[in-house]
mmCIF file of C-alpha atoms in Angstrom:
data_model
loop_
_atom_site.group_PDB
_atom_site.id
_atom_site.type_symbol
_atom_site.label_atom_id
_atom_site.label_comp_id
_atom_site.label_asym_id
_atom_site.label_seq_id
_atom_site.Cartn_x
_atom_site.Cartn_y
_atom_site.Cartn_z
ATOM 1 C CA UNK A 955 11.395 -45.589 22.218
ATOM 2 C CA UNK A 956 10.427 -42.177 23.539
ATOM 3 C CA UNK A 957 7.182 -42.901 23.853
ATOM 4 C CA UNK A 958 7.698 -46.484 25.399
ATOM 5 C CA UNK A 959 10.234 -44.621 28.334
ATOM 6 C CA UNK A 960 7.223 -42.720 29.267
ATOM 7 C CA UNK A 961 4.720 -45.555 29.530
ATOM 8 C CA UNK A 962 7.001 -46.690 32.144
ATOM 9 C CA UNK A 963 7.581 -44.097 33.492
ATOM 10 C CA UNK A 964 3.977 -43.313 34.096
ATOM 11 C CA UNK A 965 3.115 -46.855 35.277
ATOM 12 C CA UNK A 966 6.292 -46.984 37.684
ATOM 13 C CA UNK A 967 4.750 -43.924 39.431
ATOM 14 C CA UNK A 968 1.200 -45.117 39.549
ATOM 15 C CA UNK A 969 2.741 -48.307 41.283
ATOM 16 C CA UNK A 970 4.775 -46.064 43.594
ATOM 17 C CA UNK A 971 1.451 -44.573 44.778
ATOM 18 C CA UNK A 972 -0.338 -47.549 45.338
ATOM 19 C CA UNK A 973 2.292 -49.146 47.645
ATOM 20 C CA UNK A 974 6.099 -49.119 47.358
ATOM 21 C CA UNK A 975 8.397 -51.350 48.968
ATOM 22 C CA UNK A 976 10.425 -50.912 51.440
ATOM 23 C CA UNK A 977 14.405 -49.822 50.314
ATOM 24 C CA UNK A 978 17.101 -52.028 50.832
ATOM 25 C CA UNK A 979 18.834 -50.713 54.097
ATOM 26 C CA UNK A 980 21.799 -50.871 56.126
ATOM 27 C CA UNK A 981 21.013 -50.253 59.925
ATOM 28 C CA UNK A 982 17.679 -49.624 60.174
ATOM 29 C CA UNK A 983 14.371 -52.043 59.277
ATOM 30 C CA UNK A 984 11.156 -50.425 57.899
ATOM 31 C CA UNK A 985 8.199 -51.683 59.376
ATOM 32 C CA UNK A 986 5.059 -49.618 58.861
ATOM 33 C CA UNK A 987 4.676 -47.467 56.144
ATOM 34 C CA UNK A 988 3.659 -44.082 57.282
ATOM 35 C CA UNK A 989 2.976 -42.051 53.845
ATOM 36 C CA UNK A 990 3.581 -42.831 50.283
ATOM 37 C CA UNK A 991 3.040 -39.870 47.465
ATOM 38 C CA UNK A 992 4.141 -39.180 43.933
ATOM 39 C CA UNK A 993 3.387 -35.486 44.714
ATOM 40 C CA UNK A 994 2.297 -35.916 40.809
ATOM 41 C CA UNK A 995 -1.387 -33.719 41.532
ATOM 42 C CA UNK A 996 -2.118 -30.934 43.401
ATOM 43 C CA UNK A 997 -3.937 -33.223 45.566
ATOM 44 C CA UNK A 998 -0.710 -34.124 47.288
ATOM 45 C CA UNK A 999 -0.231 -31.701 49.649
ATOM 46 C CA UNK A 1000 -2.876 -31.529 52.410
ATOM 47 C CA UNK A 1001 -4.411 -28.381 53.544
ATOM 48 C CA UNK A 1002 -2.200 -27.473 55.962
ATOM 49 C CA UNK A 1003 -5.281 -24.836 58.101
ATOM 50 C CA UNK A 1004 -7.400 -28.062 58.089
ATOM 51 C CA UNK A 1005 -7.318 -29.814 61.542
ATOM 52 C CA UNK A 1006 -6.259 -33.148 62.156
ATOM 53 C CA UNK A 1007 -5.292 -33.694 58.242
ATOM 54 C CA UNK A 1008 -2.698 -36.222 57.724
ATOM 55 C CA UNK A 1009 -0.758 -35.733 54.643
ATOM 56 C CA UNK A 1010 2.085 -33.476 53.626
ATOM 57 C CA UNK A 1011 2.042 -30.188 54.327
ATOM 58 C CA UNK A 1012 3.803 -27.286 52.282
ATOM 59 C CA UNK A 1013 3.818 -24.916 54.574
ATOM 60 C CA UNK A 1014 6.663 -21.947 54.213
ATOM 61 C CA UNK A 1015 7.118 -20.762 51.114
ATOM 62 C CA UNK A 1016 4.848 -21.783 47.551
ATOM 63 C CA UNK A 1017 4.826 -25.049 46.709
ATOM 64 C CA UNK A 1018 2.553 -26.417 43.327
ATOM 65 C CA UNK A 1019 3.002 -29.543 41.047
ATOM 66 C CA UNK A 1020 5.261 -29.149 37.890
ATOM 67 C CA UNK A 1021 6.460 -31.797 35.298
ATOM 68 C CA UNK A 1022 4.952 -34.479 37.682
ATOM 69 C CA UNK A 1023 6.702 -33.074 41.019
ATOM 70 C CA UNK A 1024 6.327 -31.021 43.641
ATOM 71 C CA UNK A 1025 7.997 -27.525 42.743
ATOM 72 C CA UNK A 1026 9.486 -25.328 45.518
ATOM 73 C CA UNK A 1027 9.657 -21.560 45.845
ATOM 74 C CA UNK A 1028 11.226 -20.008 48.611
ATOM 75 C CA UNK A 1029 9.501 -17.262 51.109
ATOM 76 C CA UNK A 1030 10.374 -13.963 49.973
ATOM 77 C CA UNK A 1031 11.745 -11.095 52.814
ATOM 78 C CA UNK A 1032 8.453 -9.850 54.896
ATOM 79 C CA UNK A 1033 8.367 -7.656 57.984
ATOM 80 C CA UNK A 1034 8.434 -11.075 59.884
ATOM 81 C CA UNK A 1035 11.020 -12.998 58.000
ATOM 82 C CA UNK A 1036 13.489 -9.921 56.544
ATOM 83 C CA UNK A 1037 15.255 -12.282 54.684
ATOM 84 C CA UNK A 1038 12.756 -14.733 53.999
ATOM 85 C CA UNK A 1039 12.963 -18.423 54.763
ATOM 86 C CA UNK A 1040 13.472 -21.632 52.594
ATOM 87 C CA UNK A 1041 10.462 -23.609 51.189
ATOM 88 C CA UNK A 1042 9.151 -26.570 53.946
ATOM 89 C CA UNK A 1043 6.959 -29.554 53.285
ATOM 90 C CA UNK A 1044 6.193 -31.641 55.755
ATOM 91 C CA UNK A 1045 4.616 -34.557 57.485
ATOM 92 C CA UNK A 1046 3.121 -34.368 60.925
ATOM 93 C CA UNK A 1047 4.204 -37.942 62.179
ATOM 94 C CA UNK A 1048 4.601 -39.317 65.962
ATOM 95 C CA UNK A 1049 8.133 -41.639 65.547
ATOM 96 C CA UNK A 1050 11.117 -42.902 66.597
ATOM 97 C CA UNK A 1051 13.260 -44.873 64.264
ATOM 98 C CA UNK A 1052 11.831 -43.692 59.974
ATOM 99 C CA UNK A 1053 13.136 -44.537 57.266
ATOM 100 C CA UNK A 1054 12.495 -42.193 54.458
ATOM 101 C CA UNK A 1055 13.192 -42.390 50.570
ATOM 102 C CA UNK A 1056 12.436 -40.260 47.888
ATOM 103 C CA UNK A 1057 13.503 -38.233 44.431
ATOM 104 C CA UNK A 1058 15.046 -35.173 43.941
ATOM 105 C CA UNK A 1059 16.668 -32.642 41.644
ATOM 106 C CA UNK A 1060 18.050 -29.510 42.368
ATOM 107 C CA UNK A 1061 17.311 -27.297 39.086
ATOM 108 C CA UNK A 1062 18.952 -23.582 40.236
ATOM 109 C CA UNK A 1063 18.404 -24.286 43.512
ATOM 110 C CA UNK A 1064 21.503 -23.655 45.871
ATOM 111 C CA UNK A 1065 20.432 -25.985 48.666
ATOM 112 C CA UNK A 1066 17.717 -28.443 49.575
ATOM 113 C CA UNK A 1067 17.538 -30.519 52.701
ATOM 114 C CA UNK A 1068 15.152 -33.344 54.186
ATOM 115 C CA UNK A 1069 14.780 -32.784 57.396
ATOM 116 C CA UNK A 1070 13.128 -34.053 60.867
ATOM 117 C CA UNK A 1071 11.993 -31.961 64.018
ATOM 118 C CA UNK A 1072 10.836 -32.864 67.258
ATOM 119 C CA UNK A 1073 7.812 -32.786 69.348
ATOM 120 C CA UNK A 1074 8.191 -29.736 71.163
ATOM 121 C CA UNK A 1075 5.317 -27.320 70.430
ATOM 122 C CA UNK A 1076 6.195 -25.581 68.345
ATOM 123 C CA UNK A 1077 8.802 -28.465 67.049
ATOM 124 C CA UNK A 1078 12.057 -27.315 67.092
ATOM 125 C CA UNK A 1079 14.532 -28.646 64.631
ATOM 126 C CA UNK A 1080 16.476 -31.512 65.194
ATOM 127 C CA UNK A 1081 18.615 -32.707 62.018
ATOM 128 C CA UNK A 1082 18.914 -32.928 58.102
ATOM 129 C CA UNK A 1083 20.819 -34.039 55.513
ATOM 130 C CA UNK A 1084 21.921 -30.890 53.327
ATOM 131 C CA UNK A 1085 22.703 -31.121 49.394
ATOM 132 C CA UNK A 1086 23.962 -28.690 47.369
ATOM 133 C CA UNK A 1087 25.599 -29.095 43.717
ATOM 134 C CA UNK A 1088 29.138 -29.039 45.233
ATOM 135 C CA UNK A 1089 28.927 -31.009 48.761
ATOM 136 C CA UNK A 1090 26.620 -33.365 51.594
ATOM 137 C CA UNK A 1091 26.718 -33.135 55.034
ATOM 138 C CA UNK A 1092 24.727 -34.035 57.904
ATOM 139 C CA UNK A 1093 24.139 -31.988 60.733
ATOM 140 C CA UNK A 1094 22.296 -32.267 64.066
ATOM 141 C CA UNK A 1095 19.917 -29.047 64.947
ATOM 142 C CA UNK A 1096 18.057 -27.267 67.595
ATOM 143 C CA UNK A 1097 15.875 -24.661 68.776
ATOM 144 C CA UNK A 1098 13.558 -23.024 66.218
ATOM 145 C CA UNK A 1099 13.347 -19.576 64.290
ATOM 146 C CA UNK A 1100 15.950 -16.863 65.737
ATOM 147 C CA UNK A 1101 17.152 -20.073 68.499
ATOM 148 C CA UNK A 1102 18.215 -22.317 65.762
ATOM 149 C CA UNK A 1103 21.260 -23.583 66.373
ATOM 150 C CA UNK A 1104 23.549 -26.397 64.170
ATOM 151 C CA UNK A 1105 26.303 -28.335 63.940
ATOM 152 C CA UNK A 1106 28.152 -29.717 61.105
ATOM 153 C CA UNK A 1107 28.868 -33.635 61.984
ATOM 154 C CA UNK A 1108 29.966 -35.644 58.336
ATOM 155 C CA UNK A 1109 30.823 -33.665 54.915
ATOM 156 C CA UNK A 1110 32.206 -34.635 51.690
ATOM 157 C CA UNK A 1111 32.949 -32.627 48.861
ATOM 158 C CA UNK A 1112 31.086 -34.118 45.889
ATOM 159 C CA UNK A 1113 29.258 -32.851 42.386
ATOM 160 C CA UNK A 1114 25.663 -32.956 42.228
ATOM 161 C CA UNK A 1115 24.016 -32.810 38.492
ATOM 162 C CA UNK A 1116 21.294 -30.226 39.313
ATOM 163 C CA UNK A 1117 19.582 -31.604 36.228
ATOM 164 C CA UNK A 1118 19.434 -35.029 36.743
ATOM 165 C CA UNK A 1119 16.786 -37.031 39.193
ATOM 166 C CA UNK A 1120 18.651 -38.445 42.413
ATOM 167 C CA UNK A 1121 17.419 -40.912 44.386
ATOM 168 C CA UNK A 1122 17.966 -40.694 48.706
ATOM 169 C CA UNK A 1123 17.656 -42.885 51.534
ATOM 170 C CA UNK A 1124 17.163 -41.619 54.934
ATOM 171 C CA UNK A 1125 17.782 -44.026 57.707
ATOM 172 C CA UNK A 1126 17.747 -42.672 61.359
ATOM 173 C CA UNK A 1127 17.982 -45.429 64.683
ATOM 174 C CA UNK A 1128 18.712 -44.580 67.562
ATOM 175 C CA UNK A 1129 21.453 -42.030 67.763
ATOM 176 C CA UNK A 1130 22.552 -43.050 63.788
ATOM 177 C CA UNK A 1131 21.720 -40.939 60.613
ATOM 178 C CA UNK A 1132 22.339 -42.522 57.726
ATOM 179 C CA UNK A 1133 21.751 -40.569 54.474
ATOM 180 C CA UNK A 1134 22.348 -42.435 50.818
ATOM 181 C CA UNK A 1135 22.580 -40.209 47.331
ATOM 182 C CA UNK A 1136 22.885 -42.213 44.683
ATOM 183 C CA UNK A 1137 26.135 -44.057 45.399
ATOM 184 C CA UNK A 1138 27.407 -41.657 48.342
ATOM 185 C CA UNK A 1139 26.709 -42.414 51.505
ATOM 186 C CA UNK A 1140 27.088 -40.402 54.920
ATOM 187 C CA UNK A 1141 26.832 -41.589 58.822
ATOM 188 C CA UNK A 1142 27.253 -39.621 61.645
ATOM 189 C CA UNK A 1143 25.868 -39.791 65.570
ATOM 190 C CA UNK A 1144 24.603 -38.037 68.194
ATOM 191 C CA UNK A 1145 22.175 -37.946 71.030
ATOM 192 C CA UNK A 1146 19.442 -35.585 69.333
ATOM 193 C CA UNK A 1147 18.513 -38.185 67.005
ATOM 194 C CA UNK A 1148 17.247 -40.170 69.400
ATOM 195 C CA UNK A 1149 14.240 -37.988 70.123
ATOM 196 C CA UNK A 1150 10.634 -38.482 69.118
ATOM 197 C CA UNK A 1151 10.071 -37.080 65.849
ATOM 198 C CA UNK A 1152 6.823 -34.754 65.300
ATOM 199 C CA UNK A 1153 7.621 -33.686 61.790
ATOM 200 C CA UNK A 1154 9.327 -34.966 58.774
ATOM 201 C CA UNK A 1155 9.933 -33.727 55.231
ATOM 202 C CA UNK A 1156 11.694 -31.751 52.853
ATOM 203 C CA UNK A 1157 13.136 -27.782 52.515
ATOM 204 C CA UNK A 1158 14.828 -25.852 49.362
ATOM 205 C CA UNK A 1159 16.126 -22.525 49.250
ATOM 206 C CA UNK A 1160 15.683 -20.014 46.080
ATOM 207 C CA UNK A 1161 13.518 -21.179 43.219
ATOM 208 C CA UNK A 1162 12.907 -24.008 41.039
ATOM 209 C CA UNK A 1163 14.264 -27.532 43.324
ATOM 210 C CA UNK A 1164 11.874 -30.352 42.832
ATOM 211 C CA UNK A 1165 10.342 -33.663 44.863
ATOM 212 C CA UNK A 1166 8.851 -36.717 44.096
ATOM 213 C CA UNK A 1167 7.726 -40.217 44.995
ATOM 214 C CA UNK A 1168 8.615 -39.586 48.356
ATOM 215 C CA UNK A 1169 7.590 -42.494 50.853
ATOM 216 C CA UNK A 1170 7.998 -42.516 54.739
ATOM 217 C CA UNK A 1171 8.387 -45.971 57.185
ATOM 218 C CA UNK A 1172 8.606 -46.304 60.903
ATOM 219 C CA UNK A 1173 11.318 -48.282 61.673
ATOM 220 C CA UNK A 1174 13.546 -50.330 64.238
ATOM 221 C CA UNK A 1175 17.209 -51.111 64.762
ATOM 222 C CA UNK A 1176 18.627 -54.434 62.547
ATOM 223 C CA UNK A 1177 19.791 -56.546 64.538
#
């Protein structure tokens, strides 16, 4: 039985890679699919010093593949950073509306995030959905490094297994950011959403949070 579980396992992720389909969603309507990866080789993340590479990125931080995921470690303190700065992997993308799905699980991580920034050079943050083993919230962002500034718009108080593989849906349209875990779901609005987005992807603080079959859609409003 064992055995059989990981056959399909193994086959469900070499589908994934090939070409996943869309998720159902509530307000927003994928259209063309921007990036699909199992993050199941070290192949997946692109060289970030290379230019012009599409792919994701993991930048801040060490980032290598582990039990068929992508394996975060956060920055430690540096003369630059004195108290260091979470693990990022990202996308370079040019959007609006995105839809964005993937798998996580926390391990001893305290906090992970997917995230979006804007086009500003360098792109300042703009929003994220935040999980940590006791709550979710959404929050809108901006600035970047010491001029980061955020806001708190939707929390609930809920118990994440930091074993266990969760599944997310990110939808943003518009001025709506719609995050699913699981079975929760969180809304919230406001006018920074509605910028261009030049990045998307994922961030964990500490040691030991892990990502996989992550896949990325443009998208529009449903009507």
């Amino acid at each position: 039985m064992k055995t059989h579980l990981t056959l399909l396992l193994l086959v469900s992720s070499l589908a994934f890679a090939a070409d996943p389909a869309p998720p159902v969603t509530q307000t927003c309507q994928p259209e063309r699919l921007v990036a699909a990866e199992a993050f199941d080789k070290p192949e997946s993340f692109a060289r970030e010093k290379q230019p012009g590479t599409e792919g994701w990125r993991g930048g801040i931080g060490t980032w290598s593949i582990r039990d068929g995921a992508a394996y975060a470690v956060q920055e430690g303190p540096s003369e630059k950073r004195p108290n260091g700065h979470e693990a990022v992997c990202e996308h370079l993308v040019d959007l609006g509306d995105y839809v964005l799905t993937g798998e996580f699980k926390l391990g001893p991580s305290p906090q992970i995030g997917f995230v979006c920034r804007d086009t500003h050079q360098p792109n300042h943050h703009q929003g994220r959905i935040v999980i940590t083993p006791t709550a979710l919230w959404i929050q809108k962002m901006s600035g970047i490094a010491k001029e980061t500034r955020r806001e708190e718009l939707k929390k609930i108080e809920v118990r994440i297994d930091p074993g266990t593989w969760h599944r997310i849906t990110v939808e943003i349209c518009g001025d709506h950011f719609l995050a699913r875990i699981d079975g929760h779901v969180l809304e919230a609005s406001h006018e920074r959403f509605k910028d261009r987005k030049g990045r998307i992807g994922f961030v964990a603080r500490g040691e030991g949070a892990q990502f996989r079959n992550i896949a990325l859609w443009s998208a529009k409003p449903k009507e």
